[in-house]
PDB file of C-alpha atoms in Angstrom:
ATOM      1  CA  MET Y   1     -55.891  42.212 -39.627  1.00 47.00           C
ATOM      2  CA  ASN Y   2     -53.729  45.620 -39.568  1.00 49.00           C
ATOM      3  CA  ASP Y   3     -54.424  48.714 -38.516  1.00 54.00           C
ATOM      4  CA  ASN Y   4     -54.343  50.275 -41.875  1.00 59.00           C
ATOM      5  CA  HIS Y   5     -58.009  50.539 -42.183  1.00 62.00           C
ATOM      6  CA  PHE Y   6     -57.999  53.072 -40.212  1.00 66.00           C
ATOM      7  CA  LYS Y   7     -56.817  56.256 -42.041  1.00 74.00           C
ATOM      8  CA  PHE Y   8     -57.362  59.801 -41.106  1.00 79.00           C
ATOM      9  CA  SER Y   9     -58.899  61.840 -44.053  1.00 87.00           C
ATOM     10  CA  THR Y  10     -60.581  64.888 -44.309  1.00 92.00           C
ATOM     11  CA  ALA Y  11     -63.921  63.581 -44.273  1.00 91.00           C
ATOM     12  CA  VAL Y  12     -63.922  62.486 -40.815  1.00 94.00           C
ATOM     13  CA  VAL Y  13     -64.222  66.163 -39.634  1.00 95.00           C
ATOM     14  CA  GLY Y  14     -65.965  67.460 -42.639  1.00 95.00           C
ATOM     15  CA  LEU Y  15     -68.911  65.204 -42.635  1.00 95.00           C
ATOM     16  CA  PRO Y  16     -70.083  65.740 -39.095  1.00 97.00           C
ATOM     17  CA  VAL Y  17     -69.140  69.227 -39.265  1.00 97.00           C
ATOM     18  CA  PHE Y  18     -71.269  70.101 -42.490  1.00 97.00           C
ATOM     19  CA  PHE Y  19     -74.026  67.708 -40.866  1.00 97.00           C
ATOM     20  CA  VAL Y  20     -74.204  69.391 -37.997  1.00 97.00           C
ATOM     21  CA  LEU Y  21     -73.704  73.031 -39.927  1.00 97.00           C
ATOM     22  CA  PHE Y  22     -76.652  72.554 -41.839  1.00 97.00           C
ATOM     23  CA  LEU Y  23     -79.111  71.773 -38.537  1.00 97.00           C
ATOM     24  CA  TRP Y  24     -77.909  75.150 -37.247  1.00 97.00           C
ATOM     25  CA  ILE Y  25     -78.459  76.495 -40.540  1.00 97.00           C
ATOM     26  CA  VAL Y  26     -82.323  75.328 -40.733  1.00 96.00           C
ATOM     27  CA  TYR Y  27     -82.921  76.171 -37.189  1.00 96.00           C
ATOM     28  CA  TRP Y  28     -81.636  79.932 -38.308  1.00 96.00           C
ATOM     29  CA  ILE Y  29     -83.968  79.991 -41.479  1.00 95.00           C
ATOM     30  CA  GLN Y  30     -86.512  78.950 -38.861  1.00 94.00           C
ATOM     31  CA  ILE Y  31     -86.292  81.529 -36.490  1.00 92.00           C
ATOM     32  CA  ARG Y  32     -85.243  84.169 -39.207  1.00 93.00           C
ATOM     33  CA  PHE Y  33     -88.033  83.954 -41.215  1.00 92.00           C
ATOM     34  CA  ASP Y  34     -90.475  82.816 -38.377  1.00 89.00           C
ATOM     35  CA  PHE Y  35     -91.316  79.168 -40.609  1.00 89.00           C
ATOM     36  CA  ASP Y  36     -93.546  76.631 -39.181  1.00 87.00           C
ATOM     37  CA  PHE Y  37     -91.446  73.727 -39.407  1.00 91.00           C
ATOM     38  CA  TYR Y  38     -92.722  71.449 -37.236  1.00 89.00           C
ATOM     39  CA  GLN Y  39     -95.352  70.722 -39.361  1.00 90.00           C
ATOM     40  CA  ASN Y  40     -92.725  68.749 -41.462  1.00 94.00           C
ATOM     41  CA  GLY Y  41     -92.246  66.221 -38.841  1.00 95.00           C
ATOM     42  CA  ILE Y  42     -93.142  63.061 -38.375  1.00 96.00           C
ATOM     43  CA  TYR Y  43     -96.723  62.298 -37.622  1.00 96.00           C
ATOM     44  CA  PRO Y  44     -97.221  59.056 -37.106  1.00 96.00           C
ATOM     45  CA  ARG Y  45     -99.996  57.088 -39.135  1.00 94.00           C
ATOM     46  CA  ASP Y  46    -100.781  59.756 -41.639  1.00 94.00           C
ATOM     47  CA  LEU Y  47    -100.050  60.218 -45.453  1.00 93.00           C
ATOM     48  CA  SER Y  48     -99.128  63.545 -45.260  1.00 91.00           C
ATOM     49  CA  GLY Y  49     -97.130  62.481 -41.992  1.00 92.00           C
ATOM     50  CA  LEU Y  50     -94.848  60.626 -43.878  1.00 94.00           C
ATOM     51  CA  GLN Y  51     -92.523  63.435 -45.032  1.00 95.00           C
ATOM     52  CA  GLY Y  52     -91.188  64.030 -41.811  1.00 95.00           C
ATOM     53  CA  VAL Y  53     -89.211  60.160 -42.421  1.00 96.00           C
ATOM     54  CA  VAL Y  54     -87.034  63.059 -44.192  1.00 95.00           C
ATOM     55  CA  PHE Y  55     -87.587  66.103 -42.747  1.00 96.00           C
ATOM     56  CA  SER Y  56     -87.979  65.654 -38.916  1.00 96.00           C
ATOM     57  CA  PRO Y  57     -83.937  64.595 -37.988  1.00 96.00           C
ATOM     58  CA  PHE Y  58     -83.091  68.322 -39.369  1.00 96.00           C
ATOM     59  CA  ILE Y  59     -86.160  70.368 -37.219  1.00 96.00           C
ATOM     60  CA  HIS Y  60     -85.538  71.509 -33.597  1.00 95.00           C
ATOM     61  CA  GLU Y  61     -87.817  72.883 -31.036  1.00 91.00           C
ATOM     62  CA  ASN Y  62     -86.051  75.094 -29.654  1.00 92.00           C
ATOM     63  CA  LEU Y  63     -82.081  76.163 -29.453  1.00 94.00           C
ATOM     64  CA  ASN Y  64     -81.216  73.758 -26.271  1.00 94.00           C
ATOM     65  CA  HIS Y  65     -82.737  71.412 -28.329  1.00 94.00           C
ATOM     66  CA  LEU Y  66     -80.451  71.443 -30.895  1.00 95.00           C
ATOM     67  CA  TYR Y  67     -77.725  72.244 -28.828  1.00 95.00           C
ATOM     68  CA  ASN Y  68     -78.235  68.699 -27.240  1.00 94.00           C
ATOM     69  CA  ASN Y  69     -78.410  66.791 -30.759  1.00 96.00           C
ATOM     70  CA  SER Y  70     -75.202  68.260 -31.911  1.00 96.00           C
ATOM     71  CA  ILE Y  71     -72.441  67.241 -29.437  1.00 95.00           C
ATOM     72  CA  PRO Y  72     -73.012  64.060 -29.669  1.00 95.00           C
ATOM     73  CA  LEU Y  73     -73.467  64.199 -34.008  1.00 97.00           C
ATOM     74  CA  LEU Y  74     -70.014  65.594 -33.762  1.00 96.00           C
ATOM     75  CA  VAL Y  75     -68.403  62.827 -31.697  1.00 96.00           C
ATOM     76  CA  LEU Y  76     -70.318  59.778 -33.386  1.00 96.00           C
ATOM     77  CA  LEU Y  77     -70.349  60.942 -36.940  1.00 97.00           C
ATOM     78  CA  ALA Y  78     -67.065  61.274 -36.468  1.00 96.00           C
ATOM     79  CA  ALA Y  79     -66.160  58.061 -35.078  1.00 95.00           C
ATOM     80  CA  LEU Y  80     -68.331  56.350 -37.942  1.00 95.00           C
ATOM     81  CA  GLN Y  81     -66.551  57.913 -40.524  1.00 94.00           C
ATOM     82  CA  PHE Y  82     -62.792  57.115 -39.342  1.00 93.00           C
ATOM     83  CA  PHE Y  83     -63.510  53.663 -38.118  1.00 92.00           C
ATOM     84  CA  TYR Y  84     -66.615  52.489 -40.973  1.00 92.00           C
ATOM     85  CA  PRO Y  85     -65.761  54.875 -44.084  1.00 91.00           C
ATOM     86  CA  LYS Y  86     -67.277  52.019 -46.736  1.00 89.00           C
ATOM     87  CA  GLN Y  87     -70.479  51.659 -44.538  1.00 91.00           C
ATOM     88  CA  SER Y  88     -70.822  55.455 -42.995  1.00 94.00           C
ATOM     89  CA  PHE Y  89     -72.842  57.200 -45.704  1.00 95.00           C
ATOM     90  CA  ALA Y  90     -75.318  54.071 -45.841  1.00 95.00           C
ATOM     91  CA  VAL Y  91     -75.453  53.865 -42.024  1.00 96.00           C
ATOM     92  CA  ILE Y  92     -77.244  57.417 -42.068  1.00 97.00           C
ATOM     93  CA  GLY Y  93     -78.636  57.556 -45.006  1.00 96.00           C
ATOM     94  CA  TYR Y  94     -80.926  54.080 -43.737  1.00 97.00           C
ATOM     95  CA  GLY Y  95     -81.015  55.214 -40.455  1.00 97.00           C
ATOM     96  CA  ILE Y  96     -82.492  58.102 -41.243  1.00 97.00           C
ATOM     97  CA  LEU Y  97     -85.000  56.363 -43.163  1.00 97.00           C
ATOM     98  CA  PHE Y  98     -86.003  53.207 -41.422  1.00 97.00           C
ATOM     99  CA  SER Y  99     -85.989  55.165 -38.072  1.00 97.00           C
ATOM    100  CA  GLY Y 100     -88.523  57.415 -39.044  1.00 96.00           C
ATOM    101  CA  LEU Y 101     -90.741  54.681 -40.710  1.00 97.00           C
ATOM    102  CA  ILE Y 102     -91.137  52.553 -37.701  1.00 97.00           C
ATOM    103  CA  THR Y 103     -91.617  56.092 -35.368  1.00 97.00           C
ATOM    104  CA  TRP Y 104     -94.490  56.880 -37.883  1.00 97.00           C
ATOM    105  CA  ILE Y 105     -95.935  53.010 -37.252  1.00 96.00           C
ATOM    106  CA  ILE Y 106     -95.452  52.932 -33.567  1.00 95.00           C
ATOM    107  CA  GLY Y 107     -95.079  56.751 -32.475  1.00 93.00           C
ATOM    108  CA  ARG Y 108     -98.143  58.716 -30.327  1.00 92.00           C
ATOM    109  CA  GLY Y 109    -100.097  61.024 -32.191  1.00 90.00           C
ATOM    110  CA  ASN Y 110     -98.343  64.322 -32.280  1.00 92.00           C
ATOM    111  CA  TYR Y 111     -95.687  65.730 -34.239  1.00 94.00           C
ATOM    112  CA  HIS Y 112     -91.914  63.720 -33.938  1.00 96.00           C
ATOM    113  CA  ILE Y 113     -88.737  65.750 -34.369  1.00 95.00           C
ATOM    114  CA  GLY Y 114     -84.905  66.161 -33.754  1.00 95.00           C
ATOM    115  CA  ALA Y 115     -81.876  64.541 -34.827  1.00 96.00           C
ATOM    116  CA  SER Y 116     -82.082  62.168 -31.702  1.00 95.00           C
ATOM    117  CA  GLY Y 117     -83.863  59.303 -33.612  1.00 95.00           C
ATOM    118  CA  LEU Y 118     -80.130  59.122 -35.730  1.00 97.00           C
ATOM    119  CA  ILE Y 119     -78.376  59.593 -32.925  1.00 97.00           C
ATOM    120  CA  TYR Y 120     -79.896  56.005 -31.361  1.00 97.00           C
ATOM    121  CA  VAL Y 121     -78.754  54.726 -34.948  1.00 97.00           C
ATOM    122  CA  LEU Y 122     -75.326  55.928 -34.610  1.00 97.00           C
ATOM    123  CA  VAL Y 123     -74.859  54.419 -30.733  1.00 96.00           C
ATOM    124  CA  SER Y 124     -76.581  51.128 -31.218  1.00 96.00           C
ATOM    125  CA  PHE Y 125     -74.782  50.386 -34.975  1.00 96.00           C
ATOM    126  CA  ILE Y 126     -71.411  51.463 -33.461  1.00 95.00           C
ATOM    127  CA  PHE Y 127     -71.439  49.064 -30.311  1.00 95.00           C
ATOM    128  CA  PHE Y 128     -72.932  46.139 -31.830  1.00 95.00           C
ATOM    129  CA  LYS Y 129     -71.007  46.328 -34.823  1.00 93.00           C
ATOM    130  CA  GLY Y 130     -68.120  46.352 -32.582  1.00 91.00           C
ATOM    131  CA  ILE Y 131     -69.153  43.311 -30.587  1.00 91.00           C
ATOM    132  CA  GLN Y 132     -69.502  41.590 -33.677  1.00 90.00           C
ATOM    133  CA  SER Y 133     -66.402  42.239 -35.584  1.00 87.00           C
ATOM    134  CA  ARG Y 134     -64.489  40.691 -32.323  1.00 83.00           C
ATOM    135  CA  TYR Y 135     -61.592  43.119 -33.318  1.00 83.00           C
ATOM    136  CA  TYR Y 136     -60.087  44.747 -30.256  1.00 83.00           C
ATOM    137  CA  ARG Y 137     -59.761  48.379 -31.570  1.00 86.00           C
ATOM    138  CA  LEU Y 138     -63.666  48.109 -32.326  1.00 88.00           C
ATOM    139  CA  VAL Y 139     -64.663  46.558 -29.132  1.00 90.00           C
ATOM    140  CA  ALA Y 140     -62.968  49.178 -27.542  1.00 91.00           C
ATOM    141  CA  LEU Y 141     -65.046  52.040 -29.408  1.00 89.00           C
ATOM    142  CA  SER Y 142     -67.996  49.813 -28.642  1.00 92.00           C
ATOM    143  CA  PHE Y 143     -66.923  50.484 -24.573  1.00 91.00           C
ATOM    144  CA  THR Y 144     -66.120  53.933 -25.136  1.00 91.00           C
ATOM    145  CA  VAL Y 145     -69.482  54.482 -26.309  1.00 91.00           C
ATOM    146  CA  VAL Y 146     -71.679  52.631 -23.887  1.00 88.00           C
ATOM    147  CA  LEU Y 147     -69.308  54.783 -21.389  1.00 89.00           C
ATOM    148  CA  LEU Y 148     -70.314  58.332 -22.920  1.00 89.00           C
ATOM    149  CA  TYR Y 149     -74.119  57.384 -23.891  1.00 90.00           C
ATOM    150  CA  GLY Y 150     -74.768  54.737 -21.949  1.00 87.00           C
ATOM    151  CA  GLY Y 151     -77.438  56.214 -20.140  1.00 87.00           C
ATOM    152  CA  MET Y 152     -79.498  57.336 -22.927  1.00 90.00           C
ATOM    153  CA  ILE Y 153     -80.987  53.597 -23.126  1.00 89.00           C
ATOM    154  CA  TRP Y 154     -83.334  54.940 -20.571  1.00 91.00           C
ATOM    155  CA  TYR Y 155     -85.119  56.919 -22.686  1.00 91.00           C
ATOM    156  CA  VAL Y 156     -86.175  54.089 -24.861  1.00 92.00           C
ATOM    157  CA  PHE Y 157     -88.770  53.482 -22.684  1.00 91.00           C
ATOM    158  CA  PRO Y 158     -91.976  55.091 -22.464  1.00 88.00           C
ATOM    159  CA  ASP Y 159     -92.518  55.840 -18.462  1.00 81.00           C
ATOM    160  CA  VAL Y 160     -89.008  57.625 -18.521  1.00 80.00           C
ATOM    161  CA  ASP Y 161     -90.032  61.224 -19.889  1.00 83.00           C
ATOM    162  CA  GLN Y 162     -93.243  61.828 -21.798  1.00 80.00           C
ATOM    163  CA  SER Y 163     -92.153  64.764 -23.043  1.00 84.00           C
ATOM    164  CA  ILE Y 164     -89.601  63.145 -25.612  1.00 90.00           C
ATOM    165  CA  SER Y 165     -89.830  61.229 -28.267  1.00 92.00           C
ATOM    166  CA  TRP Y 166     -89.242  57.932 -27.035  1.00 94.00           C
ATOM    167  CA  GLU Y 167     -91.036  56.181 -30.007  1.00 95.00           C
ATOM    168  CA  GLY Y 168     -88.221  58.036 -32.277  1.00 95.00           C
ATOM    169  CA  HIS Y 169     -85.298  56.520 -29.644  1.00 96.00           C
ATOM    170  CA  LEU Y 170     -86.451  53.037 -30.056  1.00 96.00           C
ATOM    171  CA  ALA Y 171     -86.942  53.010 -33.275  1.00 97.00           C
ATOM    172  CA  GLY Y 172     -83.037  54.358 -33.554  1.00 96.00           C
ATOM    173  CA  PHE Y 173     -81.838  52.223 -31.320  1.00 97.00           C
ATOM    174  CA  ILE Y 174     -83.531  48.684 -33.705  1.00 97.00           C
ATOM    175  CA  THR Y 175     -82.279  50.367 -36.935  1.00 97.00           C
ATOM    176  CA  GLY Y 176     -79.051  50.689 -35.369  1.00 96.00           C
ATOM    177  CA  PHE Y 177     -78.559  47.146 -34.354  1.00 97.00           C
ATOM    178  CA  VAL Y 178     -80.240  45.508 -37.452  1.00 96.00           C
ATOM    179  CA  ILE Y 179     -78.223  47.680 -40.111  1.00 96.00           C
ATOM    180  CA  SER Y 180     -75.306  46.642 -37.914  1.00 94.00           C
ATOM    181  CA  LEU Y 181     -76.617  42.707 -38.897  1.00 93.00           C
ATOM    182  CA  PHE Y 182     -77.099  43.161 -42.121  1.00 92.00           C
ATOM    183  CA  TYR Y 183     -73.680  45.350 -43.534  1.00 87.00           C
ATOM    184  CA  LYS Y 184     -70.224  43.165 -42.874  1.00 81.00           C
ATOM    185  CA  THR Y 185     -66.839  44.495 -42.642  1.00 77.00           C
ATOM    186  CA  PRO Y 186     -64.603  42.191 -44.269  1.00 68.00           C
ATOM    187  CA  GLU Y 187     -61.792  44.207 -43.744  1.00 64.00           C
ATOM    188  CA  TYR Y 188     -61.758  44.021 -39.687  1.00 66.00           C
ATOM    189  CA  THR Y 189     -62.224  40.096 -40.136  1.00 64.00           C
ATOM    190  CA  LYS Y 190     -58.689  37.702 -39.282  1.00 61.00           C
ATOM    191  CA  PRO Y 191     -57.394  36.178 -42.602  1.00 56.00           C
ATOM    192  CA  VAL Y 192     -58.026  32.529 -42.531  1.00 53.00           C
ATOM    193  CA  VAL Y 193     -53.986  31.169 -42.548  1.00 51.00           C
ATOM    194  CA  TYR Y 194     -54.785  27.464 -41.521  1.00 56.00           C
ATOM    195  CA  ASP Y 195     -56.752  24.797 -43.079  1.00 56.00           C
ATOM    196  CA  TRP Y 196     -58.437  24.675 -39.652  1.00 51.00           C
ATOM    197  CA  GLN Y 197     -59.577  28.111 -39.450  1.00 53.00           C
ATOM    198  CA  LYS Y 198     -62.043  27.512 -42.770  1.00 61.00           C
ATOM    199  CA  PRO Y 199     -65.808  26.716 -42.048  1.00 63.00           C
ATOM    200  CA  ASP Y 200     -65.375  23.421 -43.972  1.00 62.00           C
ATOM    201  CA  PHE Y 201     -62.862  22.153 -41.957  1.00 61.00           C
ATOM    202  CA  LYS Y 202     -63.526  18.372 -41.179  1.00 64.00           C
ATOM    203  CA  PRO Y 203     -60.863  16.911 -38.747  1.00 64.00           C
ATOM    204  CA  GLU Y 204     -61.240  13.391 -40.073  1.00 62.00           C
ATOM    205  CA  GLU Y 205     -59.865  13.770 -43.313  1.00 59.00           C
ATOM    206  CA  ASP Y 206     -57.006  16.066 -42.317  1.00 63.00           C
ATOM    207  CA  ALA Y 207     -53.596  13.866 -42.741  1.00 63.00           C
ATOM    208  CA  PHE Y 208     -52.082  15.923 -38.983  1.00 62.00           C
ATOM    209  CA  MET Y 209     -55.396  15.520 -37.284  1.00 63.00           C
ATOM    210  CA  LYS Y 210     -55.240  11.430 -38.264  1.00 63.00           C
ATOM    211  CA  HIS Y 211     -52.037  11.506 -35.420  1.00 63.00           C
ATOM    212  CA  PHE Y 212     -54.655  11.812 -32.890  1.00 66.00           C
ATOM    213  CA  ASP Y 213     -56.902   9.436 -30.995  1.00 65.00           C
ATOM    214  CA  GLU Y 214     -60.091  10.329 -29.193  1.00 65.00           C
ATOM    215  CA  ASN Y 215     -58.232  11.049 -26.190  1.00 67.00           C
ATOM    216  CA  GLY Y 216     -56.112  13.495 -27.552  1.00 62.00           C
ATOM    217  CA  ASN Y 217     -52.760  11.268 -27.655  1.00 72.00           C
ATOM    218  CA  PHE Y 218     -50.166  11.483 -30.678  1.00 66.00           C
ATOM    219  CA  VAL Y 219     -50.139   7.887 -32.429  1.00 67.00           C
ATOM    220  CA  ASN Y 220     -47.687   7.360 -35.589  1.00 63.00           C
ATOM    221  CA  ILE Y 221     -49.492   6.019 -38.151  1.00 60.00           C
ATOM    222  CA  GLU Y 222     -47.096   4.325 -39.933  1.00 57.00           C
ATOM    223  CA  ILE Y 223     -45.485   2.472 -37.543  1.00 56.00           C
ATOM    224  CA  ALA Y 224     -49.427   1.274 -35.840  1.00 52.00           C
ATOM    225  CA  GLN Y 225     -50.407   0.508 -39.810  1.00 57.00           C
ATOM    226  CA  GLU Y 226     -46.417  -1.867 -40.509  1.00 55.00           C
ATOM    227  CA  ASN Y 227     -47.435  -3.547 -36.794  1.00 56.00           C
ATOM    228  CA  ALA Y 228     -50.975  -4.536 -37.888  1.00 54.00           C
ATOM    229  CA  GLU Y 229     -49.948  -5.735 -41.156  1.00 54.00           C
ATOM    230  CA  ILE Y 230     -47.131  -7.700 -39.092  1.00 54.00           C
ATOM    231  CA  ILE Y 231     -50.008  -9.308 -36.806  1.00 52.00           C
ATOM    232  CA  SER Y 232     -52.310  -9.543 -39.142  1.00 52.00           C
ATOM    233  CA  TYR Y 233     -49.972 -11.751 -41.295  1.00 49.00           C
ATOM    234  CA  ASN Y 234     -51.022 -15.002 -41.995  1.00 51.00           C
ATOM    235  CA  PHE Y 235     -47.814 -17.325 -41.939  1.00 50.00           C
ATOM    236  CA  ASN Y 236     -48.477 -20.436 -44.337  1.00 56.00           C
ATOM    237  CA  SER Y 237     -45.311 -23.363 -44.559  1.00 56.00           C
ATOM    238  CA  ASP Y 238     -45.472 -26.754 -45.995  1.00 63.00           C
ATOM    239  CA  VAL Y 239     -41.805 -27.052 -44.245  1.00 62.00           C
ATOM    240  CA  SER Y 240     -41.647 -29.533 -41.347  1.00 65.00           C
ATOM    241  CA  VAL Y 241     -39.020 -28.406 -38.472  1.00 60.00           C
ATOM    242  CA  ASN Y 242     -37.716 -30.923 -36.367  1.00 64.00           C
ATOM    243  CA  TYR Y 243     -35.904 -29.611 -32.851  1.00 60.00           C
ATOM    244  CA  VAL Y 244     -32.952 -31.744 -31.305  1.00 66.00           C
ATOM    245  CA  ILE Y 245     -32.421 -30.962 -27.331  1.00 63.00           C
ATOM    246  CA  THR Y 246     -28.964 -32.367 -26.846  1.00 65.00           C
ATOM    247  CA  LYS Y 247     -27.207 -32.115 -23.229  1.00 65.00           C
ATOM    248  CA  SER Y 248     -24.576 -29.680 -22.246  1.00 61.00           C
ATOM    249  CA  GLU Y 249     -21.336 -30.752 -21.006  1.00 61.00           C
ATOM    250  CA  SER Y 250     -20.265 -28.105 -18.772  1.00 58.00           C
ATOM    251  CA  GLY Y 251     -22.224 -28.066 -15.298  1.00 53.00           C
ATOM    252  CA  ASP Y 252     -24.712 -29.728 -13.638  1.00 53.00           C
ATOM    253  CA  LYS Y 253     -27.456 -29.377 -15.959  1.00 47.00           C
TER     254      LYS Y 253
END
């Protein structure tokens, strides 16, 4: 594994900028022409409320709501595109879709709007995918996300702030985790160099591992086999052997 997979491109800047810019254009249209986009948000367990699964991330209540979502989106979308360019559009698309569906199922009877659900998808995906990859740069990215946005975890619980859509936050967090399990990143997997790194490796069949006994001691198999053959060899002979004992002439013995 090398770092050649991390290549800066215009999409690293272009994707988050255009996405956030689109949010601001939608909000400008809303206030400029006095459109009521709130009814296009997610309304749980209502068929007409399903339209919000697609539209709700682009609708915001006020300028403060939009601003608070814009900064995290710029940072997280840039990180996603730089470190996971092959999965970025799938994470965004499926993240919006499935987090919206979960919100539609578990949400309170009210309109749920805003891109915070997608933010939770991105935080969850980047964190869990980095830990799963075990690659030091992605693990470092995971901990960076925790340092920046770790406090957001409290807003997936209902009793923290009833004025926010904690259901959308929880749905986004769950969706990001599931997507991290589904989408593999083989480009960040360490290459298999040795036979013992293979999943189907069997030590008892390996020629080198056979040189070690159950206690981990090195055993020379060739010598051991030769000694075993010598010991087990049965000498049979029909020739009788006679021994003659003579007294030595020198000394007392």
